[in-house]
mmCIF file with all atom_site columns, C-alpha atoms in Angstrom:
data_model
loop_
_atom_site.group_PDB
_atom_site.id
_atom_site.type_symbol
_atom_site.label_atom_id
_atom_site.label_alt_id
_atom_site.label_comp_id
_atom_site.label_asym_id
_atom_site.label_entity_id
_atom_site.label_seq_id
_atom_site.pdbx_PDB_ins_code
_atom_site.Cartn_x
_atom_site.Cartn_y
_atom_site.Cartn_z
_atom_site.occupancy
_atom_site.B_iso_or_equiv
_atom_site.pdbx_formal_charge
_atom_site.auth_seq_id
_atom_site.auth_comp_id
_atom_site.auth_asym_id
_atom_site.auth_atom_id
_atom_site.pdbx_PDB_model_num
ATOM 1   C CA . GLY A 1 1   ? 61.314 -4.397  4.744   1.00 0.00 ? 1   GLY A CA 1
ATOM 2   C CA . GLN A 1 2   ? 57.945 -3.824  6.357   1.00 0.00 ? 2   GLN A CA 1
ATOM 3   C CA . GLN A 1 3   ? 55.205 -6.103  5.167   1.00 0.00 ? 3   GLN A CA 1
ATOM 4   C CA . LEU A 1 4   ? 51.496 -6.376  5.708   1.00 0.00 ? 4   LEU A CA 1
ATOM 5   C CA . ASN A 1 5   ? 50.012 -9.858  5.481   1.00 0.00 ? 5   ASN A CA 1
ATOM 6   C CA . GLN A 1 6   ? 46.327 -10.186 4.749   1.00 0.00 ? 6   GLN A CA 1
ATOM 7   C CA . SER A 1 7   ? 44.090 -13.137 5.323   1.00 0.00 ? 7   SER A CA 1
ATOM 8   C CA . PRO A 1 8   ? 42.270 -14.786 3.834   1.00 0.00 ? 8   PRO A CA 1
ATOM 9   C CA . GLN A 1 9   ? 43.674 -14.448 0.316   1.00 0.00 ? 9   GLN A CA 1
ATOM 10  C CA . SER A 1 10  ? 40.218 -14.938 -1.153  1.00 0.00 ? 10  SER A CA 1
ATOM 11  C CA . MET A 1 11  ? 36.633 -15.438 -0.038  1.00 0.00 ? 11  MET A CA 1
ATOM 12  C CA . PHE A 1 12  ? 33.635 -16.750 -1.933  1.00 0.00 ? 12  PHE A CA 1
ATOM 13  C CA . ILE A 1 13  ? 30.411 -16.027 -0.085  1.00 0.00 ? 13  ILE A CA 1
ATOM 14  C CA . GLN A 1 14  ? 26.660 -15.806 -0.565  1.00 0.00 ? 14  GLN A CA 1
ATOM 15  C CA . GLU A 1 15  ? 24.870 -12.492 -0.675  1.00 0.00 ? 15  GLU A CA 1
ATOM 16  C CA . GLY A 1 16  ? 23.735 -11.500 2.796   1.00 0.00 ? 16  GLY A CA 1
ATOM 17  C CA . GLU A 1 17  ? 26.624 -13.123 4.644   1.00 0.00 ? 17  GLU A CA 1
ATOM 18  C CA . ASP A 1 18  ? 28.955 -11.200 6.887   1.00 0.00 ? 18  ASP A CA 1
ATOM 19  C CA . VAL A 1 19  ? 32.649 -11.043 5.998   1.00 0.00 ? 19  VAL A CA 1
ATOM 20  C CA . SER A 1 20  ? 35.744 -10.574 8.092   1.00 0.00 ? 20  SER A CA 1
ATOM 21  C CA . MET A 1 21  ? 39.296 -10.071 6.895   1.00 0.00 ? 21  MET A CA 1
ATOM 22  C CA . ASN A 1 22  ? 42.423 -9.032  8.691   1.00 0.00 ? 22  ASN A CA 1
ATOM 23  C CA . CYS A 1 23  ? 45.853 -7.636  8.268   1.00 0.00 ? 23  CYS A CA 1
ATOM 24  C CA . THR A 1 24  ? 48.935 -8.213  10.391  1.00 0.00 ? 24  THR A CA 1
ATOM 25  C CA . SER A 1 25  ? 52.442 -6.871  10.528  1.00 0.00 ? 25  SER A CA 1
ATOM 26  C CA . SER A 1 26  ? 55.598 -7.675  12.420  1.00 0.00 ? 26  SER A CA 1
ATOM 27  C CA . SER A 1 27  ? 56.198 -3.961  12.953  1.00 0.00 ? 27  SER A CA 1
ATOM 28  C CA . ILE A 1 28  ? 54.159 -1.048  14.239  1.00 0.00 ? 28  ILE A CA 1
ATOM 29  C CA . PHE A 1 29  ? 52.085 1.152   11.978  1.00 0.00 ? 29  PHE A CA 1
ATOM 30  C CA . ASN A 1 30  ? 50.812 4.598   12.960  1.00 0.00 ? 30  ASN A CA 1
ATOM 31  C CA . THR A 1 31  ? 47.831 4.668   10.642  1.00 0.00 ? 31  THR A CA 1
ATOM 32  C CA . TRP A 1 32  ? 45.810 1.878   9.085   1.00 0.00 ? 32  TRP A CA 1
ATOM 33  C CA . LEU A 1 33  ? 43.751 2.301   5.956   1.00 0.00 ? 33  LEU A CA 1
ATOM 34  C CA . TRP A 1 34  ? 41.411 -0.016  4.121   1.00 0.00 ? 34  TRP A CA 1
ATOM 35  C CA . TYR A 1 35  ? 41.008 0.300   0.360   1.00 0.00 ? 35  TYR A CA 1
ATOM 36  C CA . LYS A 1 36  ? 38.794 -1.458  -2.164  1.00 0.00 ? 36  LYS A CA 1
ATOM 37  C CA . GLN A 1 37  ? 39.904 -1.996  -5.736  1.00 0.00 ? 37  GLN A CA 1
ATOM 38  C CA . GLU A 1 38  ? 37.575 -2.982  -8.553  1.00 0.00 ? 38  GLU A CA 1
ATOM 39  C CA . PRO A 1 39  ? 38.847 -4.322  -11.884 1.00 0.00 ? 39  PRO A CA 1
ATOM 40  C CA . GLY A 1 40  ? 40.609 -1.677  -13.969 1.00 0.00 ? 40  GLY A CA 1
ATOM 41  C CA . GLU A 1 41  ? 40.278 0.966   -11.269 1.00 0.00 ? 41  GLU A CA 1
ATOM 42  C CA . GLY A 1 42  ? 42.503 2.526   -8.653  1.00 0.00 ? 42  GLY A CA 1
ATOM 43  C CA . PRO A 1 43  ? 42.140 1.748   -4.954  1.00 0.00 ? 43  PRO A CA 1
ATOM 44  C CA . VAL A 1 44  ? 39.347 3.668   -3.250  1.00 0.00 ? 44  VAL A CA 1
ATOM 45  C CA . LEU A 1 45  ? 39.667 4.563   0.407   1.00 0.00 ? 45  LEU A CA 1
ATOM 46  C CA . LEU A 1 46  ? 36.998 2.946   2.596   1.00 0.00 ? 46  LEU A CA 1
ATOM 47  C CA . ILE A 1 47  ? 38.084 3.598   6.165   1.00 0.00 ? 47  ILE A CA 1
ATOM 48  C CA . ALA A 1 48  ? 41.027 5.323   7.852   1.00 0.00 ? 48  ALA A CA 1
ATOM 49  C CA . LEU A 1 49  ? 42.136 4.511   11.410  1.00 0.00 ? 49  LEU A CA 1
ATOM 50  C CA . TYR A 1 50  ? 44.448 6.852   13.287  1.00 0.00 ? 50  TYR A CA 1
ATOM 51  C CA . LYS A 1 51  ? 44.611 5.636   16.893  1.00 0.00 ? 51  LYS A CA 1
ATOM 52  C CA . ALA A 1 52  ? 45.351 2.276   18.478  1.00 0.00 ? 52  ALA A CA 1
ATOM 53  C CA . GLY A 1 53  ? 42.103 0.642   19.575  1.00 0.00 ? 53  GLY A CA 1
ATOM 54  C CA . GLU A 1 54  ? 39.991 2.853   17.317  1.00 0.00 ? 54  GLU A CA 1
ATOM 55  C CA . LEU A 1 55  ? 36.841 1.250   15.924  1.00 0.00 ? 55  LEU A CA 1
ATOM 56  C CA . THR A 1 56  ? 35.290 3.031   12.954  1.00 0.00 ? 56  THR A CA 1
ATOM 57  C CA . SER A 1 57  ? 32.259 2.323   10.814  1.00 0.00 ? 57  SER A CA 1
ATOM 58  C CA . ASN A 1 58  ? 31.317 3.408   7.313   1.00 0.00 ? 58  ASN A CA 1
ATOM 59  C CA . GLY A 1 59  ? 27.863 2.067   6.475   1.00 0.00 ? 59  GLY A CA 1
ATOM 60  C CA . ARG A 1 60  ? 28.074 -1.732  6.465   1.00 0.00 ? 60  ARG A CA 1
ATOM 61  C CA . LEU A 1 61  ? 31.838 -1.614  6.957   1.00 0.00 ? 61  LEU A CA 1
ATOM 62  C CA . THR A 1 62  ? 33.557 -1.661  10.323  1.00 0.00 ? 62  THR A CA 1
ATOM 63  C CA . ALA A 1 63  ? 37.298 -1.596  10.909  1.00 0.00 ? 63  ALA A CA 1
ATOM 64  C CA . GLN A 1 64  ? 39.489 -1.606  13.990  1.00 0.00 ? 64  GLN A CA 1
ATOM 65  C CA . PHE A 1 65  ? 43.050 -0.495  14.645  1.00 0.00 ? 65  PHE A CA 1
ATOM 66  C CA . GLY A 1 66  ? 44.621 -3.143  16.874  1.00 0.00 ? 66  GLY A CA 1
ATOM 67  C CA . ILE A 1 67  ? 45.846 -2.206  20.319  1.00 0.00 ? 67  ILE A CA 1
ATOM 68  C CA . THR A 1 68  ? 49.368 -3.434  19.530  1.00 0.00 ? 68  THR A CA 1
ATOM 69  C CA . ARG A 1 69  ? 49.362 -1.284  16.354  1.00 0.00 ? 69  ARG A CA 1
ATOM 70  C CA . LYS A 1 70  ? 50.420 -4.369  14.443  1.00 0.00 ? 70  LYS A CA 1
ATOM 71  C CA . ASP A 1 71  ? 47.054 -5.463  13.140  1.00 0.00 ? 71  ASP A CA 1
ATOM 72  C CA . SER A 1 72  ? 43.676 -4.367  11.855  1.00 0.00 ? 72  SER A CA 1
ATOM 73  C CA . PHE A 1 73  ? 40.474 -6.036  10.753  1.00 0.00 ? 73  PHE A CA 1
ATOM 74  C CA . LEU A 1 74  ? 37.692 -5.120  8.363   1.00 0.00 ? 74  LEU A CA 1
ATOM 75  C CA . ASN A 1 75  ? 34.170 -6.482  8.665   1.00 0.00 ? 75  ASN A CA 1
ATOM 76  C CA . ILE A 1 76  ? 31.470 -6.193  6.017   1.00 0.00 ? 76  ILE A CA 1
ATOM 77  C CA . SER A 1 77  ? 27.950 -6.963  7.157   1.00 0.00 ? 77  SER A CA 1
ATOM 78  C CA . ALA A 1 78  ? 25.118 -8.246  4.958   1.00 0.00 ? 78  ALA A CA 1
ATOM 79  C CA . SER A 1 79  ? 27.244 -8.458  1.820   1.00 0.00 ? 79  SER A CA 1
ATOM 80  C CA . ILE A 1 80  ? 25.798 -7.501  -1.558  1.00 0.00 ? 80  ILE A CA 1
ATOM 81  C CA . PRO A 1 81  ? 27.047 -8.285  -5.088  1.00 0.00 ? 81  PRO A CA 1
ATOM 82  C CA . SER A 1 82  ? 28.643 -4.865  -5.514  1.00 0.00 ? 82  SER A CA 1
ATOM 83  C CA . ASP A 1 83  ? 30.988 -5.623  -2.603  1.00 0.00 ? 83  ASP A CA 1
ATOM 84  C CA . VAL A 1 84  ? 32.981 -7.727  -5.062  1.00 0.00 ? 84  VAL A CA 1
ATOM 85  C CA . GLY A 1 85  ? 36.572 -6.571  -5.415  1.00 0.00 ? 85  GLY A CA 1
ATOM 86  C CA . ILE A 1 86  ? 39.994 -6.774  -3.856  1.00 0.00 ? 86  ILE A CA 1
ATOM 87  C CA . TYR A 1 87  ? 40.335 -5.300  -0.392  1.00 0.00 ? 87  TYR A CA 1
ATOM 88  C CA . PHE A 1 88  ? 43.734 -3.980  0.600   1.00 0.00 ? 88  PHE A CA 1
ATOM 89  C CA . CYS A 1 89  ? 44.903 -2.907  3.984   1.00 0.00 ? 89  CYS A CA 1
ATOM 90  C CA . ALA A 1 90  ? 47.581 -0.241  3.986   1.00 0.00 ? 90  ALA A CA 1
ATOM 91  C CA . GLY A 1 91  ? 49.569 1.516   6.641   1.00 0.00 ? 91  GLY A CA 1
ATOM 92  C CA . TYR A 1 92  ? 51.917 4.349   7.375   1.00 0.00 ? 92  TYR A CA 1
ATOM 93  C CA . PRO A 1 93  ? 54.910 3.022   9.283   1.00 0.00 ? 93  PRO A CA 1
ATOM 94  C CA . GLY A 1 94  ? 55.596 6.493   10.630  1.00 0.00 ? 94  GLY A CA 1
ATOM 95  C CA . GLY A 1 95  ? 58.880 8.233   11.093  1.00 0.00 ? 95  GLY A CA 1
ATOM 96  C CA . ALA A 1 96  ? 60.229 10.344  8.267   1.00 0.00 ? 96  ALA A CA 1
ATOM 97  C CA . THR A 1 97  ? 58.334 8.510   5.556   1.00 0.00 ? 97  THR A CA 1
ATOM 98  C CA . ASN A 1 98  ? 54.964 9.370   4.045   1.00 0.00 ? 98  ASN A CA 1
ATOM 99  C CA . LYS A 1 99  ? 55.061 6.164   2.026   1.00 0.00 ? 99  LYS A CA 1
ATOM 100 C CA . LEU A 1 100 ? 52.063 3.868   2.242   1.00 0.00 ? 100 LEU A CA 1
ATOM 101 C CA . ILE A 1 101 ? 52.720 0.135   2.553   1.00 0.00 ? 101 ILE A CA 1
ATOM 102 C CA . PHE A 1 102 ? 50.061 -2.091  1.006   1.00 0.00 ? 102 PHE A CA 1
ATOM 103 C CA . GLY A 1 103 ? 48.968 -5.509  2.108   1.00 0.00 ? 103 GLY A CA 1
ATOM 104 C CA . THR A 1 104 ? 48.704 -8.526  -0.161  1.00 0.00 ? 104 THR A CA 1
ATOM 105 C CA . GLY A 1 105 ? 44.962 -8.128  -0.699  1.00 0.00 ? 105 GLY A CA 1
ATOM 106 C CA . THR A 1 106 ? 41.828 -10.188 -0.100  1.00 0.00 ? 106 THR A CA 1
ATOM 107 C CA . LEU A 1 107 ? 39.718 -11.054 -3.118  1.00 0.00 ? 107 LEU A CA 1
ATOM 108 C CA . LEU A 1 108 ? 36.009 -11.060 -2.281  1.00 0.00 ? 108 LEU A CA 1
ATOM 109 C CA . ALA A 1 109 ? 33.456 -12.718 -4.528  1.00 0.00 ? 109 ALA A CA 1
ATOM 110 C CA . VAL A 1 110 ? 29.756 -12.493 -3.649  1.00 0.00 ? 110 VAL A CA 1
ATOM 111 C CA . GLN A 1 111 ? 27.252 -14.870 -5.177  1.00 0.00 ? 111 GLN A CA 1
ATOM 112 C CA . PRO A 1 112 ? 23.744 -13.387 -5.598  1.00 0.00 ? 112 PRO A CA 1
ATOM 113 C CA . GLU B 2 1   ? 34.209 15.031  -4.721  1.00 0.00 ? 1   GLU B CA 1
ATOM 114 C CA . PRO B 2 2   ? 37.763 15.995  -5.795  1.00 0.00 ? 2   PRO B CA 1
ATOM 115 C CA . GLU B 2 3   ? 39.514 13.460  -8.011  1.00 0.00 ? 3   GLU B CA 1
ATOM 116 C CA . VAL B 2 4   ? 42.988 12.552  -9.134  1.00 0.00 ? 4   VAL B CA 1
ATOM 117 C CA . THR B 2 5   ? 42.939 12.390  -12.930 1.00 0.00 ? 5   THR B CA 1
ATOM 118 C CA . GLN B 2 6   ? 45.288 10.228  -14.962 1.00 0.00 ? 6   GLN B CA 1
ATOM 119 C CA . THR B 2 7   ? 45.890 10.111  -18.688 1.00 0.00 ? 7   THR B CA 1
ATOM 120 C CA . PRO B 2 8   ? 46.044 8.078   -20.806 1.00 0.00 ? 8   PRO B CA 1
ATOM 121 C CA . SER B 2 9   ? 44.005 5.228   -19.388 1.00 0.00 ? 9   SER B CA 1
ATOM 122 C CA . HIS B 2 10  ? 45.903 2.742   -21.541 1.00 0.00 ? 10  HIS B CA 1
ATOM 123 C CA . GLN B 2 11  ? 49.252 3.081   -23.276 1.00 0.00 ? 11  GLN B CA 1
ATOM 124 C CA . VAL B 2 12  ? 50.906 0.523   -25.512 1.00 0.00 ? 12  VAL B CA 1
ATOM 125 C CA . THR B 2 13  ? 54.540 1.105   -26.334 1.00 0.00 ? 13  THR B CA 1
ATOM 126 C CA . GLN B 2 14  ? 57.433 -0.672  -27.961 1.00 0.00 ? 14  GLN B CA 1
ATOM 127 C CA . MET B 2 15  ? 60.281 -1.882  -25.781 1.00 0.00 ? 15  MET B CA 1
ATOM 128 C CA . GLY B 2 16  ? 62.977 0.760   -25.564 1.00 0.00 ? 16  GLY B CA 1
ATOM 129 C CA . GLN B 2 17  ? 60.613 3.664   -26.169 1.00 0.00 ? 17  GLN B CA 1
ATOM 130 C CA . GLU B 2 18  ? 60.083 6.514   -23.748 1.00 0.00 ? 18  GLU B CA 1
ATOM 131 C CA . VAL B 2 19  ? 56.663 6.991   -22.153 1.00 0.00 ? 19  VAL B CA 1
ATOM 132 C CA . ILE B 2 20  ? 55.223 9.818   -20.089 1.00 0.00 ? 20  ILE B CA 1
ATOM 133 C CA . LEU B 2 21  ? 52.300 9.138   -17.801 1.00 0.00 ? 21  LEU B CA 1
ATOM 134 C CA . ARG B 2 22  ? 50.324 12.150  -16.707 1.00 0.00 ? 22  ARG B CA 1
ATOM 135 C CA . CYS B 2 23  ? 48.441 12.991  -13.557 1.00 0.00 ? 23  CYS B CA 1
ATOM 136 C CA . VAL B 2 24  ? 46.520 15.934  -12.175 1.00 0.00 ? 24  VAL B CA 1
ATOM 137 C CA . PRO B 2 25  ? 46.518 15.606  -8.366  1.00 0.00 ? 25  PRO B CA 1
ATOM 138 C CA . ILE B 2 26  ? 43.903 17.177  -6.114  1.00 0.00 ? 26  ILE B CA 1
ATOM 139 C CA . SER B 2 27  ? 44.597 20.881  -6.095  1.00 0.00 ? 27  SER B CA 1
ATOM 140 C CA . ASN B 2 28  ? 45.128 21.528  -2.378  1.00 0.00 ? 28  ASN B CA 1
ATOM 141 C CA . HIS B 2 29  ? 47.151 18.384  -1.725  1.00 0.00 ? 29  HIS B CA 1
ATOM 142 C CA . LEU B 2 30  ? 50.824 18.717  -0.958  1.00 0.00 ? 30  LEU B CA 1
ATOM 143 C CA . TYR B 2 31  ? 52.219 15.229  -1.493  1.00 0.00 ? 31  TYR B CA 1
ATOM 144 C CA . PHE B 2 32  ? 52.190 13.354  -4.757  1.00 0.00 ? 32  PHE B CA 1
ATOM 145 C CA . TYR B 2 33  ? 53.006 9.735   -5.460  1.00 0.00 ? 33  TYR B CA 1
ATOM 146 C CA . TRP B 2 34  ? 53.397 7.136   -8.113  1.00 0.00 ? 34  TRP B CA 1
ATOM 147 C CA . TYR B 2 35  ? 52.624 3.505   -7.399  1.00 0.00 ? 35  TYR B CA 1
ATOM 148 C CA . ARG B 2 36  ? 52.505 0.554   -9.695  1.00 0.00 ? 36  ARG B CA 1
ATOM 149 C CA . GLN B 2 37  ? 50.629 -2.743  -9.673  1.00 0.00 ? 37  GLN B CA 1
ATOM 150 C CA . ILE B 2 38  ? 51.766 -5.655  -11.768 1.00 0.00 ? 38  ILE B CA 1
ATOM 151 C CA . LEU B 2 39  ? 48.783 -7.761  -12.826 1.00 0.00 ? 39  LEU B CA 1
ATOM 152 C CA . GLY B 2 40  ? 47.476 -9.823  -9.929  1.00 0.00 ? 40  GLY B CA 1
ATOM 153 C CA . GLN B 2 41  ? 49.922 -8.401  -7.407  1.00 0.00 ? 41  GLN B CA 1
ATOM 154 C CA . LYS B 2 42  ? 49.823 -5.810  -4.679  1.00 0.00 ? 42  LYS B CA 1
ATOM 155 C CA . VAL B 2 43  ? 50.271 -2.093  -5.096  1.00 0.00 ? 43  VAL B CA 1
ATOM 156 C CA . GLU B 2 44  ? 53.953 -1.083  -4.838  1.00 0.00 ? 44  GLU B CA 1
ATOM 157 C CA . PHE B 2 45  ? 55.408 2.298   -3.957  1.00 0.00 ? 45  PHE B CA 1
ATOM 158 C CA . LEU B 2 46  ? 57.601 3.970   -6.564  1.00 0.00 ? 46  LEU B CA 1
ATOM 159 C CA . VAL B 2 47  ? 58.189 7.554   -5.512  1.00 0.00 ? 47  VAL B CA 1
ATOM 160 C CA . SER B 2 48  ? 56.886 10.417  -3.402  1.00 0.00 ? 48  SER B CA 1
ATOM 161 C CA . PHE B 2 49  ? 57.219 14.084  -4.292  1.00 0.00 ? 49  PHE B CA 1
ATOM 162 C CA . TYR B 2 50  ? 56.898 17.102  -2.054  1.00 0.00 ? 50  TYR B CA 1
ATOM 163 C CA . ASN B 2 51  ? 57.846 20.739  -2.387  1.00 0.00 ? 51  ASN B CA 1
ATOM 164 C CA . ASN B 2 52  ? 59.035 20.221  -5.958  1.00 0.00 ? 52  ASN B CA 1
ATOM 165 C CA . GLU B 2 53  ? 61.448 17.439  -5.218  1.00 0.00 ? 53  GLU B CA 1
ATOM 166 C CA . ILE B 2 54  ? 61.552 13.711  -4.660  1.00 0.00 ? 54  ILE B CA 1
ATOM 167 C CA . SER B 2 55  ? 61.173 12.971  -0.957  1.00 0.00 ? 55  SER B CA 1
ATOM 168 C CA . GLU B 2 56  ? 61.480 9.212   -1.159  1.00 0.00 ? 56  GLU B CA 1
ATOM 169 C CA . LYS B 2 57  ? 61.875 6.508   -3.783  1.00 0.00 ? 57  LYS B CA 1
ATOM 170 C CA . SER B 2 58  ? 61.931 2.746   -3.851  1.00 0.00 ? 58  SER B CA 1
ATOM 171 C CA . GLU B 2 59  ? 64.521 0.437   -5.358  1.00 0.00 ? 59  GLU B CA 1
ATOM 172 C CA . ILE B 2 60  ? 62.171 -0.023  -8.321  1.00 0.00 ? 60  ILE B CA 1
ATOM 173 C CA . PHE B 2 61  ? 62.560 3.676   -9.162  1.00 0.00 ? 61  PHE B CA 1
ATOM 174 C CA . ASP B 2 62  ? 65.929 3.448   -10.891 1.00 0.00 ? 62  ASP B CA 1
ATOM 175 C CA . ASP B 2 63  ? 67.622 5.796   -13.363 1.00 0.00 ? 63  ASP B CA 1
ATOM 176 C CA . GLN B 2 64  ? 65.099 4.914   -16.054 1.00 0.00 ? 64  GLN B CA 1
ATOM 177 C CA . PHE B 2 65  ? 62.363 6.670   -14.075 1.00 0.00 ? 65  PHE B CA 1
ATOM 178 C CA . SER B 2 66  ? 61.893 10.352  -13.434 1.00 0.00 ? 66  SER B CA 1
ATOM 179 C CA . VAL B 2 67  ? 59.114 12.566  -12.143 1.00 0.00 ? 67  VAL B CA 1
ATOM 180 C CA . GLU B 2 68  ? 58.305 16.167  -12.775 1.00 0.00 ? 68  GLU B CA 1
ATOM 181 C CA . ARG B 2 69  ? 55.777 18.801  -11.804 1.00 0.00 ? 69  ARG B CA 1
ATOM 182 C CA . PRO B 2 70  ? 56.066 20.971  -14.906 1.00 0.00 ? 70  PRO B CA 1
ATOM 183 C CA . ASP B 2 71  ? 53.391 23.446  -13.825 1.00 0.00 ? 71  ASP B CA 1
ATOM 184 C CA . GLY B 2 72  ? 51.011 24.056  -10.938 1.00 0.00 ? 72  GLY B CA 1
ATOM 185 C CA . SER B 2 73  ? 48.663 21.223  -11.764 1.00 0.00 ? 73  SER B CA 1
ATOM 186 C CA . ASN B 2 74  ? 50.368 18.335  -13.579 1.00 0.00 ? 74  ASN B CA 1
ATOM 187 C CA . PHE B 2 75  ? 52.574 15.598  -12.168 1.00 0.00 ? 75  PHE B CA 1
ATOM 188 C CA . THR B 2 76  ? 54.288 13.265  -14.629 1.00 0.00 ? 76  THR B CA 1
ATOM 189 C CA . LEU B 2 77  ? 56.149 9.964   -14.540 1.00 0.00 ? 77  LEU B CA 1
ATOM 190 C CA . LYS B 2 78  ? 58.620 9.321   -17.336 1.00 0.00 ? 78  LYS B CA 1
ATOM 191 C CA . ILE B 2 79  ? 60.119 5.960   -18.152 1.00 0.00 ? 79  ILE B CA 1
ATOM 192 C CA . ARG B 2 80  ? 63.082 6.610   -20.405 1.00 0.00 ? 80  ARG B CA 1
ATOM 193 C CA . SER B 2 81  ? 63.575 3.241   -22.084 1.00 0.00 ? 81  SER B CA 1
ATOM 194 C CA . THR B 2 82  ? 60.745 0.842   -21.355 1.00 0.00 ? 82  THR B CA 1
ATOM 195 C CA . LYS B 2 83  ? 61.295 -2.837  -20.666 1.00 0.00 ? 83  LYS B CA 1
ATOM 196 C CA . LEU B 2 84  ? 58.806 -5.679  -20.878 1.00 0.00 ? 84  LEU B CA 1
ATOM 197 C CA . GLU B 2 85  ? 58.729 -5.917  -17.088 1.00 0.00 ? 85  GLU B CA 1
ATOM 198 C CA . ASP B 2 86  ? 57.548 -2.292  -16.862 1.00 0.00 ? 86  ASP B CA 1
ATOM 199 C CA . SER B 2 87  ? 54.122 -3.498  -18.011 1.00 0.00 ? 87  SER B CA 1
ATOM 200 C CA . ALA B 2 88  ? 51.766 -2.715  -15.129 1.00 0.00 ? 88  ALA B CA 1
ATOM 201 C CA . MET B 2 89  ? 49.051 -0.398  -13.896 1.00 0.00 ? 89  MET B CA 1
ATOM 202 C CA . TYR B 2 90  ? 50.561 2.869   -12.758 1.00 0.00 ? 90  TYR B CA 1
ATOM 203 C CA . PHE B 2 91  ? 48.636 4.826   -10.170 1.00 0.00 ? 91  PHE B CA 1
ATOM 204 C CA . CYS B 2 92  ? 49.116 8.435   -9.233  1.00 0.00 ? 92  CYS B CA 1
ATOM 205 C CA . ALA B 2 93  ? 47.981 9.530   -5.775  1.00 0.00 ? 93  ALA B CA 1
ATOM 206 C CA . SER B 2 94  ? 47.982 12.640  -3.654  1.00 0.00 ? 94  SER B CA 1
ATOM 207 C CA . ASN B 2 95  ? 47.256 13.566  -0.070  1.00 0.00 ? 95  ASN B CA 1
ATOM 208 C CA . SER B 2 96  ? 47.744 16.041  2.696   1.00 0.00 ? 96  SER B CA 1
ATOM 209 C CA . VAL B 2 97  ? 49.976 15.045  5.581   1.00 0.00 ? 97  VAL B CA 1
ATOM 210 C CA . GLY B 2 98  ? 48.728 12.120  7.658   1.00 0.00 ? 98  GLY B CA 1
ATOM 211 C CA . TYR B 2 99  ? 45.599 11.403  5.622   1.00 0.00 ? 99  TYR B CA 1
ATOM 212 C CA . GLY B 2 100 ? 44.771 8.544   3.323   1.00 0.00 ? 100 GLY B CA 1
ATOM 213 C CA . TYR B 2 101 ? 45.744 8.929   -0.263  1.00 0.00 ? 101 TYR B CA 1
ATOM 214 C CA . THR B 2 102 ? 43.332 9.560   -3.087  1.00 0.00 ? 102 THR B CA 1
ATOM 215 C CA . PHE B 2 103 ? 44.290 7.427   -6.055  1.00 0.00 ? 103 PHE B CA 1
ATOM 216 C CA . GLY B 2 104 ? 43.639 8.020   -9.719  1.00 0.00 ? 104 GLY B CA 1
ATOM 217 C CA . SER B 2 105 ? 42.075 5.354   -11.929 1.00 0.00 ? 105 SER B CA 1
ATOM 218 C CA . GLY B 2 106 ? 45.466 4.377   -13.262 1.00 0.00 ? 106 GLY B CA 1
ATOM 219 C CA . THR B 2 107 ? 47.245 4.034   -16.573 1.00 0.00 ? 107 THR B CA 1
ATOM 220 C CA . ARG B 2 108 ? 47.650 0.533   -17.924 1.00 0.00 ? 108 ARG B CA 1
ATOM 221 C CA . LEU B 2 109 ? 51.059 0.402   -19.551 1.00 0.00 ? 109 LEU B CA 1
ATOM 222 C CA . THR B 2 110 ? 51.705 -2.455  -21.949 1.00 0.00 ? 110 THR B CA 1
ATOM 223 C CA . VAL B 2 111 ? 55.233 -2.835  -23.296 1.00 0.00 ? 111 VAL B CA 1
ATOM 224 C CA . VAL B 2 112 ? 55.507 -5.037  -26.372 1.00 0.00 ? 112 VAL B CA 1
#
């Protein structure tokens, strides 16, 4: 089945550092989404990308939809302690399905 | 901001018992979903529901699972005879076509 692979699996950084994580697939996705999940909570949508090549920002977050439609990255600038959580990429493979496929997640820990 | 509401937040049940997890999706959304997340793993699709019927389901969603929209606001997931491996966070989500889902905060199901 379709899979989304995220890297890195985890990151331990100092407050103020910039962070980059990415997501790749062997198949094409029509929409890429980035979610953040905090302990005991559901995933919260951060950024949605709808067109290949699209670059979108949301505050300190920037994400891009890869030209090949098989990858996406998320950057967080000037990290703060509340950025801690698990970041999931997710995508719609398109076609007749409205099912969202989730990536494996990147755990981010920020040291004050 | 509109929310997806899930109850209960935590449910403990004996193996073999039936459980019903409840959700109130966002009122003008058309698609409803259940996902689950086993501790430490990624979010997995269970089922999607549109126009009062199941539109897609995964191999996880076997005969022990059922969904229902009993009225205009609620969306429920029933597990008929729970097994230990059903222990997980269960997330309800809703969206309109082509847009990112909004997830609820989840129900932590513990089967003992």
